[in-house]
């Protein structure tokens, strides 16, 4: 019996990492204006704008004038976030509203609530909001008279992750 208890204890403590929450997926920002699609890419947490309430947003506040006309849809927001504790990550965040990068942290508070904070001056001044997990938007049905592609459709979750990581790998140099 003692061996069984020790084995059970070891199994539970060794699998603690497996019990950690999963921040990947689609998250609605606090004001409801956009969703951020989060994925793990090359060991880091990344997030890109996945949907906009008002389509056609542009990065008008970017300090680089050449980037001010680029679309915000698909733009990286959470940048190279590394694990910093159980259900916590730290890295950078881009705020398209002011065109600035901030030191940032994300904390998975529950399966459906992600606390996002951005800080300046080494954490002296911070601001944040809580994002709500949402479901992937349904793809638009094919136009009348158009046939669906032959073969098995791709898994939407895998396609979403691949979409985030492909946007990240396409970046050259600084993200913003």
Coordinates of C-alpha atoms in Angstrom, one line a residue, residues 33-162:
X33 CA -13.5 45.5 -30.7
X34 CA -11.3 42.6 -31.8
X35 CA -10.3 39.0 -31.1
X36 CA -6.7 37.9 -30.7
X37 CA -5.7 34.5 -32.0
X38 CA -3.1 33.0 -29.7
X39 CA -0.8 30.1 -30.6
X40 CA 2.5 28.5 -29.4
X41 CA 5.1 29.1 -32.2
X42 CA 8.6 27.8 -31.7
X43 CA 8.1 27.5 -27.9
X44 CA 6.8 31.1 -27.4
X45 CA 3.3 32.4 -27.1
X46 CA 2.3 34.7 -29.9
X47 CA -1.0 36.5 -30.7
X48 CA -2.3 38.1 -33.8
X49 CA -5.5 40.1 -34.5
X50 CA -7.9 37.5 -35.7
X51 CA -11.1 39.5 -36.2
X52 CA -12.1 43.2 -36.0
X53 CA -15.5 44.5 -35.2
X54 CA -15.0 47.3 -37.6
X55 CA -13.1 45.8 -40.6
X56 CA -10.3 47.6 -42.4
X57 CA -8.3 48.9 -39.4
X58 CA -4.9 50.2 -40.2
X59 CA -1.8 50.7 -38.0
X60 CA -2.0 54.5 -38.3
X61 CA -0.1 55.3 -35.1
X62 CA 2.9 53.2 -36.0
X63 CA 6.1 55.3 -35.5
X64 CA 7.4 54.0 -38.9
X65 CA 5.5 56.0 -41.5
X66 CA 5.9 53.2 -44.0
X67 CA 3.8 50.9 -41.8
X68 CA 0.9 53.2 -41.1
X69 CA -1.2 51.9 -44.0
X70 CA -0.8 48.2 -43.1
X71 CA -3.9 46.4 -42.0
X72 CA -4.3 45.6 -38.3
X73 CA -6.0 42.3 -39.2
X74 CA -3.4 39.6 -38.8
X75 CA -0.9 41.9 -37.1
X76 CA 1.1 40.4 -34.2
X77 CA 0.0 41.9 -30.9
X78 CA 1.5 39.4 -28.3
X79 CA 5.2 39.1 -29.1
X80 CA 7.5 36.2 -28.1
X81 CA 5.9 35.5 -24.7
X82 CA 7.9 33.0 -22.6
X83 CA 6.6 31.0 -19.7
X84 CA 7.1 32.8 -16.4
X85 CA 5.2 30.6 -14.0
X86 CA 2.2 28.3 -13.9
X87 CA -0.3 29.7 -16.5
X88 CA 1.8 32.9 -16.9
X89 CA 3.9 34.3 -19.7
X90 CA 6.0 37.4 -20.2
X91 CA 7.2 39.2 -23.3
X92 CA 6.1 42.2 -25.3
X93 CA 2.8 43.6 -26.4
X94 CA 2.1 46.0 -29.3
X95 CA -0.6 48.6 -28.8
X96 CA -1.9 49.7 -32.2
X97 CA -3.9 52.5 -30.6
X98 CA -0.7 54.4 -29.7
X99 CA 1.9 52.5 -31.9
X100 CA 4.0 51.5 -29.0
X101 CA 5.5 48.3 -27.7
X102 CA 5.4 47.5 -23.9
X103 CA 6.8 44.9 -21.6
X104 CA 3.9 42.6 -21.0
X105 CA 2.6 39.6 -19.1
X106 CA -0.4 37.3 -19.6
X107 CA -2.0 35.3 -16.8
X108 CA -4.6 32.5 -17.6
X109 CA -6.9 33.2 -14.6
X110 CA -9.5 30.6 -15.7
X111 CA -10.0 28.5 -18.8
X112 CA -12.0 31.4 -20.2
X113 CA -10.3 34.5 -18.7
X114 CA -6.9 35.8 -19.7
X115 CA -5.5 38.8 -17.9
X116 CA -3.2 40.9 -20.1
X117 CA -0.9 43.6 -18.7
X118 CA 1.4 46.1 -20.4
X119 CA 4.0 48.0 -18.4
X120 CA 6.5 50.8 -18.8
X121 CA 9.5 52.0 -16.8
X122 CA 10.3 48.4 -15.6
X123 CA 6.8 47.8 -14.3
X124 CA 6.4 51.2 -12.5
X125 CA 3.3 52.0 -14.5
X126 CA 1.1 49.2 -15.8
X127 CA -2.3 48.8 -17.4
X128 CA -4.3 45.8 -18.3
X129 CA -7.5 44.2 -19.2
X130 CA -9.1 40.7 -19.1
X131 CA -9.9 38.9 -22.4
X132 CA -12.6 36.3 -22.7
X133 CA -12.2 33.1 -24.6
X134 CA -14.4 32.9 -27.6
X135 CA -15.0 30.4 -30.3
X136 CA -13.6 30.5 -33.8
X137 CA -15.9 32.4 -36.2
X138 CA -17.6 30.0 -38.6
X139 CA -16.2 30.2 -42.1
X140 CA -18.5 31.8 -44.7
X141 CA -20.4 29.3 -46.7
X142 CA -19.3 28.8 -50.3
X143 CA -20.9 31.2 -52.9
X144 CA -23.8 29.6 -54.8
X145 CA -22.6 27.6 -57.7
X146 CA -19.1 27.1 -56.2
X147 CA -18.1 23.6 -55.2
X148 CA -16.2 22.8 -52.0
X149 CA -12.7 21.7 -52.3
X150 CA -12.3 17.9 -52.7
X151 CA -10.8 15.9 -49.9
X152 CA -11.0 16.2 -46.2
X153 CA -11.3 19.7 -44.8
X154 CA -8.4 20.9 -42.6
X155 CA -8.9 20.9 -38.9
X156 CA -9.9 24.6 -38.1
X157 CA -7.9 24.7 -34.9
X158 CA -4.7 23.4 -36.6
X159 CA -5.3 25.9 -39.5
X160 CA -5.7 28.8 -37.0
X161 CA -2.4 27.9 -35.2
X162 CA -0.6 27.5 -38.5

